[in-house]
Short mmCIF file of C-alpha atoms in Angstrom, two decimals:
data_model
loop_
_atom_site.label_atom_id
_atom_site.label_comp_id
_atom_site.label_asym_id
_atom_site.label_seq_id
_atom_site.Cartn_x
_atom_site.Cartn_y
_atom_site.Cartn_z
CA UNK A 1 -36.32 8.23 24.60
CA UNK A 2 -39.56 7.43 24.62
CA UNK A 3 -40.07 4.56 22.07
CA UNK A 4 -41.07 1.56 23.93
CA UNK A 5 -41.24 -0.28 20.81
CA UNK A 6 -38.93 -0.69 17.43
CA UNK A 7 -38.87 -2.62 14.07
CA UNK A 8 -36.34 -5.54 14.03
CA UNK A 9 -35.27 -8.45 11.92
CA UNK A 10 -35.63 -12.42 12.78
CA UNK A 11 -34.09 -14.87 10.12
CA UNK A 12 -36.97 -18.48 9.91
CA UNK A 13 -34.71 -20.03 7.92
CA UNK A 14 -36.56 -21.02 3.63
CA UNK A 15 -33.97 -17.66 2.54
CA UNK A 16 -36.78 -15.80 4.43
CA UNK A 17 -36.55 -12.26 6.58
CA UNK A 18 -38.84 -11.58 9.14
CA UNK A 19 -39.93 -8.50 10.08
CA UNK A 20 -41.45 -8.38 13.67
CA UNK A 21 -41.95 -5.32 16.59
CA UNK A 22 -40.40 -5.76 19.82
CA UNK A 23 -39.89 -4.10 22.70
CA UNK A 24 -36.95 -1.56 23.26
CA UNK A 25 -35.04 -3.87 26.16
CA UNK A 26 -33.25 -1.94 28.94
CA UNK A 27 -29.88 -2.49 30.40
CA UNK A 28 -29.56 -4.01 33.39
CA UNK A 29 -25.98 -4.09 35.49
CA UNK A 30 -23.28 -3.77 33.13
CA UNK A 31 -25.34 -3.50 29.87
CA UNK A 32 -26.32 -0.54 27.53
CA UNK A 33 -28.52 0.11 25.26
CA UNK A 34 -26.96 0.70 21.78
CA UNK A 35 -28.93 2.96 18.98
CA UNK A 36 -27.76 0.74 15.89
CA UNK A 37 -26.11 2.48 12.90
CA UNK A 38 -24.57 0.11 10.91
CA UNK A 39 -25.23 -4.36 11.01
CA UNK A 40 -23.74 -6.54 8.28
CA UNK A 41 -24.62 -9.61 7.03
CA UNK A 42 -22.44 -12.27 7.71
CA UNK A 43 -21.54 -15.28 5.36
CA UNK A 44 -22.74 -17.89 7.77
CA UNK A 45 -25.66 -16.31 8.74
CA UNK A 46 -26.30 -16.94 5.02
CA UNK A 47 -24.91 -20.33 5.27
CA UNK A 48 -26.31 -21.67 8.94
CA UNK A 49 -29.81 -19.36 9.30
CA UNK A 50 -30.69 -17.66 6.48
CA UNK A 51 -31.01 -20.53 3.95
CA UNK A 52 -31.89 -23.27 6.70
CA UNK A 53 -31.18 -23.45 10.65
CA UNK A 54 -28.18 -26.01 10.37
CA UNK A 55 -26.04 -24.41 13.41
CA UNK A 56 -25.67 -26.71 16.08
CA UNK A 57 -23.35 -25.27 19.59
CA UNK A 58 -22.00 -21.80 18.91
CA UNK A 59 -23.96 -21.82 15.15
CA UNK A 60 -27.62 -22.86 17.11
CA UNK A 61 -30.05 -19.56 16.55
CA UNK A 62 -32.34 -19.41 18.98
CA UNK A 63 -35.00 -17.20 16.43
CA UNK A 64 -33.56 -13.95 18.12
CA UNK A 65 -33.46 -10.93 16.77
CA UNK A 66 -30.50 -11.62 13.87
CA UNK A 67 -27.49 -9.29 13.42
CA UNK A 68 -23.54 -10.13 14.31
CA UNK A 69 -22.35 -7.45 13.08
CA UNK A 70 -23.58 -4.61 15.08
CA UNK A 71 -22.16 -1.16 15.53
CA UNK A 72 -23.88 2.13 17.12
CA UNK A 73 -24.13 3.97 19.80
CA UNK A 74 -24.88 4.57 23.78
CA UNK A 75 -28.40 5.77 24.54
CA UNK A 76 -28.55 4.26 27.96
CA UNK A 77 -26.08 3.05 30.59
CA UNK A 78 -26.96 0.58 32.81
CA UNK A 79 -26.73 0.57 36.60
CA UNK A 80 -22.63 0.09 37.54
CA UNK A 81 -20.91 1.62 33.83
CA UNK A 82 -18.96 3.21 34.29
CA UNK A 83 -16.39 2.48 31.01
CA UNK A 84 -18.89 4.25 29.00
CA UNK A 85 -20.63 7.49 28.06
CA UNK A 86 -24.16 8.44 26.24
CA UNK A 87 -23.15 8.98 23.06
CA UNK A 88 -19.64 6.51 22.49
CA UNK A 89 -19.83 5.23 19.08
CA UNK A 90 -18.63 1.51 19.71
CA UNK A 91 -18.00 -1.31 17.76
CA UNK A 92 -19.42 -4.75 19.63
CA UNK A 93 -17.94 -8.01 20.53
CA UNK A 94 -20.58 -10.25 19.21
CA UNK A 95 -20.13 -13.46 21.60
CA UNK A 96 -20.63 -12.50 25.58
CA UNK A 97 -18.72 -15.19 27.82
CA UNK A 98 -18.64 -16.52 31.22
CA UNK A 99 -15.53 -14.48 31.65
CA UNK A 100 -14.32 -17.78 33.69
CA UNK A 101 -13.65 -20.41 31.10
CA UNK A 102 -9.61 -20.90 29.61
CA UNK A 103 -10.64 -18.99 26.72
CA UNK A 104 -12.56 -16.04 28.00
CA UNK A 105 -9.64 -15.42 30.28
CA UNK A 106 -7.18 -15.80 27.55
CA UNK A 107 -9.70 -12.84 25.72
CA UNK A 108 -11.47 -15.30 23.06
CA UNK A 109 -15.30 -15.69 24.10
CA UNK A 110 -15.67 -16.70 21.21
CA UNK A 111 -14.22 -20.17 22.09
CA UNK A 112 -16.30 -20.22 25.62
CA UNK A 113 -17.38 -24.04 27.19
CA UNK A 114 -19.70 -22.30 29.50
CA UNK A 115 -23.58 -23.34 28.71
CA UNK A 116 -24.63 -19.55 29.29
CA UNK A 117 -22.58 -18.43 26.25
CA UNK A 118 -24.15 -16.39 23.67
CA UNK A 119 -23.39 -14.98 20.18
CA UNK A 120 -25.62 -11.52 19.17
CA UNK A 121 -27.75 -13.30 16.42
CA UNK A 122 -27.33 -16.24 17.31
CA UNK A 123 -28.44 -16.53 20.97
CA UNK A 124 -29.27 -13.15 22.15
CA UNK A 125 -30.55 -10.49 20.24
CA UNK A 126 -28.47 -9.06 17.61
CA UNK A 127 -28.05 -5.63 15.61
CA UNK A 128 -30.90 -6.27 12.96
CA UNK A 129 -32.85 -3.27 15.35
CA UNK A 130 -33.64 0.13 16.07
CA UNK A 131 -31.59 -0.79 19.65
CA UNK A 132 -29.78 -3.50 21.04
CA UNK A 133 -28.70 -4.73 24.35
CA UNK A 134 -24.52 -4.33 24.97
CA UNK A 135 -22.68 -5.85 27.86
CA UNK A 136 -20.31 -2.71 28.43
CA UNK A 137 -17.51 -5.49 28.42
CA UNK A 138 -17.87 -5.85 24.67
CA UNK A 139 -17.98 -2.74 23.93
CA UNK A 140 -15.20 -1.03 22.17
CA UNK A 141 -14.84 2.50 21.62
CA UNK A 142 -14.46 4.10 17.85
CA UNK A 143 -10.52 5.54 17.74
CA UNK A 144 -11.57 8.98 15.62
CA UNK A 145 -11.83 8.62 11.92
CA UNK A 146 -13.22 4.79 12.04
CA UNK A 147 -16.88 5.26 10.93
CA UNK A 148 -19.88 3.25 12.27
CA UNK A 149 -19.92 0.75 8.61
CA UNK A 150 -16.62 -0.24 9.21
CA UNK A 151 -16.81 -0.94 13.08
CA UNK A 152 -19.58 -2.90 12.23
CA UNK A 153 -17.40 -5.06 9.27
CA UNK A 154 -14.58 -5.59 12.34
CA UNK A 155 -17.28 -6.80 15.21
CA UNK A 156 -17.02 -10.20 12.43
CA UNK A 157 -15.60 -10.11 9.34
CA UNK A 158 -12.27 -7.97 9.35
CA UNK A 159 -11.91 -9.26 13.07
CA UNK A 160 -11.67 -13.01 11.10
CA UNK A 161 -9.28 -11.61 8.52
CA UNK A 162 -6.81 -10.49 11.18
CA UNK A 163 -6.89 -12.36 14.02
CA UNK A 164 -6.41 -15.21 10.58
CA UNK A 165 -2.85 -13.89 9.38
CA UNK A 166 -1.90 -12.82 12.99
CA UNK A 167 -2.06 -16.78 13.65
CA UNK A 168 -0.31 -16.79 10.24
CA UNK A 169 2.33 -14.24 10.73
CA UNK A 170 2.06 -12.12 8.18
CA UNK A 171 5.28 -9.81 7.51
CA UNK A 172 7.04 -8.16 4.42
CA UNK A 173 8.98 -11.08 4.33
CA UNK A 174 5.90 -12.75 3.29
CA UNK A 175 4.04 -13.31 -0.35
CA UNK A 176 0.18 -14.38 0.27
CA UNK A 177 -2.57 -16.55 -1.06
CA UNK A 178 -6.49 -15.82 -0.44
CA UNK A 179 -8.50 -18.35 -1.57
CA UNK A 180 -11.73 -16.83 -1.77
CA UNK A 181 -12.33 -13.53 -2.35
CA UNK A 182 -16.12 -12.43 -0.62
CA UNK A 183 -16.11 -10.19 2.12
CA UNK A 184 -13.32 -12.27 4.53
CA UNK A 185 -11.21 -12.59 1.48
CA UNK A 186 -11.01 -9.02 0.35
CA UNK A 187 -10.57 -8.03 4.24
CA UNK A 188 -7.41 -10.48 4.68
CA UNK A 189 -5.80 -9.34 1.07
CA UNK A 190 -6.58 -5.67 2.56
CA UNK A 191 -4.98 -5.90 6.01
CA UNK A 192 -2.23 -8.41 4.35
CA UNK A 193 -1.35 -5.71 2.62
CA UNK A 194 -1.07 -3.13 5.46
CA UNK A 195 0.77 -6.10 7.46
CA UNK A 196 3.54 -6.05 5.38
CA UNK A 197 2.66 -9.64 2.37
CA UNK A 198 5.03 -8.04 -0.79
CA UNK A 199 2.70 -9.76 -3.37
CA UNK A 200 -0.90 -10.30 -2.48
CA UNK A 201 -2.42 -13.14 -5.21
CA UNK A 202 -5.97 -13.55 -5.25
CA UNK A 203 -8.32 -17.35 -6.20
CA UNK A 204 -11.99 -16.32 -6.74
CA UNK A 205 -14.42 -17.47 -9.72
CA UNK A 206 -16.71 -15.33 -9.65
CA UNK A 207 -16.28 -12.35 -11.93
CA UNK A 208 -17.72 -10.08 -10.45
CA UNK A 209 -16.18 -10.25 -6.85
CA UNK A 210 -12.99 -10.78 -8.61
CA UNK A 211 -13.57 -7.71 -10.53
CA UNK A 212 -13.80 -5.71 -7.52
CA UNK A 213 -10.65 -6.84 -5.53
CA UNK A 214 -9.20 -4.98 -8.85
CA UNK A 215 -10.92 -2.48 -8.92
CA UNK A 216 -10.07 -1.59 -4.69
CA UNK A 217 -6.49 -2.63 -5.34
CA UNK A 218 -6.40 -4.45 -2.94
CA UNK A 219 -4.74 -7.55 -5.38
CA UNK A 220 -1.64 -7.79 -7.00
CA UNK A 221 -2.63 -11.16 -9.44
CA UNK A 222 -6.40 -12.14 -9.67
CA UNK A 223 -6.98 -15.70 -11.13
CA UNK A 224 -10.70 -17.24 -11.90
CA UNK A 225 -10.33 -19.92 -13.23
CA UNK A 226 -8.62 -22.56 -10.47
CA UNK A 227 -6.19 -24.35 -13.24
CA UNK A 228 -5.04 -20.80 -14.06
CA UNK A 229 -3.68 -20.92 -10.36
CA UNK A 230 -0.14 -22.65 -10.23
CA UNK A 231 0.88 -20.96 -13.12
CA UNK A 232 -0.29 -17.31 -11.38
CA UNK A 233 1.63 -18.59 -8.33
CA UNK A 234 4.54 -19.72 -9.72
CA UNK A 235 4.99 -17.37 -11.49
CA UNK A 236 4.98 -14.21 -8.49
CA UNK A 237 7.09 -16.14 -6.19
CA UNK A 238 9.53 -17.78 -8.84
CA UNK A 239 8.20 -21.16 -8.10
CA UNK A 240 8.78 -21.59 -4.56
CA UNK A 241 4.43 -21.40 -3.64
CA UNK A 242 3.48 -18.59 -1.01
CA UNK A 243 4.85 -18.31 2.45
CA UNK A 244 1.01 -17.64 3.28
CA UNK A 245 -2.06 -18.71 2.24
CA UNK A 246 -5.22 -18.59 3.82
CA UNK A 247 -8.50 -20.38 2.66
CA UNK A 248 -11.07 -17.81 3.47
CA UNK A 249 -14.25 -19.89 1.41
CA UNK A 250 -14.90 -22.99 2.68
CA UNK A 251 -14.96 -24.54 -0.62
CA UNK A 252 -13.14 -27.94 -0.55
CA UNK A 253 -11.78 -27.26 -3.33
CA UNK A 254 -10.46 -23.46 -2.57
CA UNK A 255 -9.40 -24.87 0.96
CA UNK A 256 -6.96 -27.76 -1.32
CA UNK A 257 -5.68 -25.30 -3.44
CA UNK A 258 -4.46 -23.19 -0.73
CA UNK A 259 -2.37 -26.14 0.52
CA UNK A 260 -1.09 -26.78 -2.17
CA UNK A 261 0.57 -23.69 -3.22
CA UNK A 262 2.10 -23.18 0.20
CA UNK A 263 5.96 -22.80 0.13
CA UNK A 264 8.07 -25.33 1.32
CA UNK A 265 7.35 -24.45 5.95
CA UNK A 266 4.97 -22.03 4.97
CA UNK A 267 1.72 -21.36 6.84
CA UNK A 268 -1.92 -22.25 5.52
CA UNK A 269 -4.16 -20.41 7.86
CA UNK A 270 -8.42 -22.16 7.03
CA UNK A 271 -10.92 -19.41 8.20
CA UNK A 272 -13.99 -20.64 5.68
CA UNK A 273 -16.46 -22.42 7.37
CA UNK A 274 -18.33 -25.63 6.85
CA UNK A 275 -17.74 -28.30 4.89
CA UNK A 276 -14.99 -31.32 4.92
CA UNK A 277 -11.40 -31.56 3.31
CA UNK A 278 -9.30 -34.31 1.78
CA UNK A 279 -5.42 -34.57 1.18
CA UNK A 280 -2.69 -36.55 0.44
CA UNK A 281 -1.43 -35.66 3.82
CA UNK A 282 2.38 -36.67 3.53
CA UNK A 283 2.92 -34.90 -0.30
CA UNK A 284 1.05 -32.12 1.51
CA UNK A 285 1.72 -31.07 5.01
CA UNK A 286 4.24 -33.45 5.97
CA UNK A 287 7.13 -33.75 3.55
CA UNK A 288 6.46 -29.98 3.29
CA UNK A 289 6.55 -29.43 6.83
CA UNK A 290 3.99 -27.03 6.39
CA UNK A 291 2.14 -25.40 9.57
CA UNK A 292 -2.52 -25.29 8.81
CA UNK A 293 -4.08 -23.64 11.53
CA UNK A 294 -7.07 -23.02 12.09
CA UNK A 295 -8.98 -19.45 13.47
CA UNK A 296 -11.70 -18.86 14.86
CA UNK A 297 -13.35 -15.28 14.59
CA UNK A 298 -10.42 -13.38 16.65
CA UNK A 299 -10.54 -12.01 20.68
CA UNK A 300 -11.07 -8.52 22.72
CA UNK A 301 -7.32 -7.50 22.36
CA UNK A 302 -6.86 -8.33 18.85
CA UNK A 303 -10.62 -6.65 17.40
CA UNK A 304 -8.74 -3.77 19.61
CA UNK A 305 -5.27 -3.48 18.20
CA UNK A 306 -7.19 -3.65 15.10
CA UNK A 307 -9.67 -0.85 15.00
CA UNK A 308 -6.46 1.33 16.70
CA UNK A 309 -4.54 0.11 13.32
CA UNK A 310 -7.57 1.29 10.69
CA UNK A 311 -7.58 4.85 12.50
CA UNK A 312 -3.44 4.82 12.21
CA UNK A 313 -3.51 3.54 8.54
CA UNK A 314 -6.49 5.76 6.84
CA UNK A 315 -7.81 2.41 6.47
CA UNK A 316 -11.68 1.79 6.13
CA UNK A 317 -12.99 -1.59 5.28
CA UNK A 318 -16.53 0.01 4.38
CA UNK A 319 -14.35 0.56 1.24
CA UNK A 320 -15.85 -3.35 0.33
CA UNK A 321 -19.19 -2.41 1.06
CA UNK A 322 -20.88 -2.99 -2.58
CA UNK A 323 -24.97 -2.37 -1.01
CA UNK A 324 -26.13 -0.92 1.89
CA UNK A 325 -30.06 -1.59 2.75
CA UNK A 326 -32.68 0.15 5.13
CA UNK A 327 -33.85 -2.12 7.82
CA UNK A 328 -37.13 -2.38 6.27
CA UNK A 329 -35.44 -3.45 3.25
CA UNK A 330 -33.56 -6.40 4.83
CA UNK A 331 -35.59 -9.10 2.63
CA UNK A 332 -33.54 -7.51 -0.01
CA UNK A 333 -30.81 -7.17 1.47
CA UNK A 334 -30.37 -10.77 2.62
CA UNK A 335 -31.08 -11.68 -1.63
CA UNK A 336 -28.07 -9.82 -2.55
CA UNK A 337 -25.71 -11.00 -0.11
CA UNK A 338 -26.92 -14.69 -0.64
CA UNK A 339 -26.57 -14.60 -4.33
CA UNK A 340 -22.48 -14.81 -3.22
CA UNK A 341 -21.49 -12.49 -6.11
CA UNK A 342 -20.93 -9.16 -4.21
CA UNK A 343 -18.81 -7.40 -1.70
CA UNK A 344 -20.21 -6.61 2.31
CA UNK A 345 -23.78 -6.11 1.70
CA UNK A 346 -24.74 -3.60 5.24
CA UNK A 347 -27.64 -2.98 6.82
CA UNK A 348 -27.39 0.83 7.71
CA UNK A 349 -29.58 4.16 9.51
CA UNK A 350 -28.09 6.54 8.30
#
């Protein structure tokens, strides 16, 4: 590799994409250099970076190269790396933790409490560039048949959906309600079916996203008018409600709908970021004896597990991708993603 500079993208706020030229990094001990092949655009990028820098703590954007859903090929090994080889295709767990706190030891760097914690695309350079530096420990080889775009989607969105479904203990005994059929909601519907949910109901007011869910056969019932949800859930469950509901929207009304239509002794999981919710605790939660669960991204172990399952199932997360753009077209890519009407938007190098 001879190029020592490369094009990259930063997000200065004000719904703007900034194209810059930066140095190609050199891997240090325990690190690898990846040639990017796919880099997804996440709803969190839109909510907390692209429109306005709203984040703090884990979501504090530090002006780095954007993109926290990276997938690429190893092109250079740093000193001491023995777990990967040049040419390996890898998905990247997008948070680097300290490795010593309780959350890191459990395999959840997302919850790392150290000030050294850094997320790709937030506090350290991410995947919107030709090359990206990553820790070898954060890289997971793609199983045969799993594509680079699949790997990019697992890095955050599908990993988030999978973790939420695991928290909800979804199985063949359950009917599943998904509120919000954006990319994470589409992921939850797809994976929920594979985990055995007998019926999947989706709530999505946006007609384009609702249509995509139908076309991909990810849901059994799609409701576009929230006023129709009670009848749809009642018809599908004999009036019992869904054993598991997962909100992927972050919208207060959708969250309330998810909780309202969770069956007695069921599980309601919230993965959609931001906002608030207000509800009558006794009527909706205590008296129905519902487990109300929050779930944040996933663990390294569960991410590896999901990659393996996708290969075994012959499933491809990239089915939910509706638009692909080159790095030079990233401004258009973010504008499309910010409209909130499409499936997944991905930057690719193919």
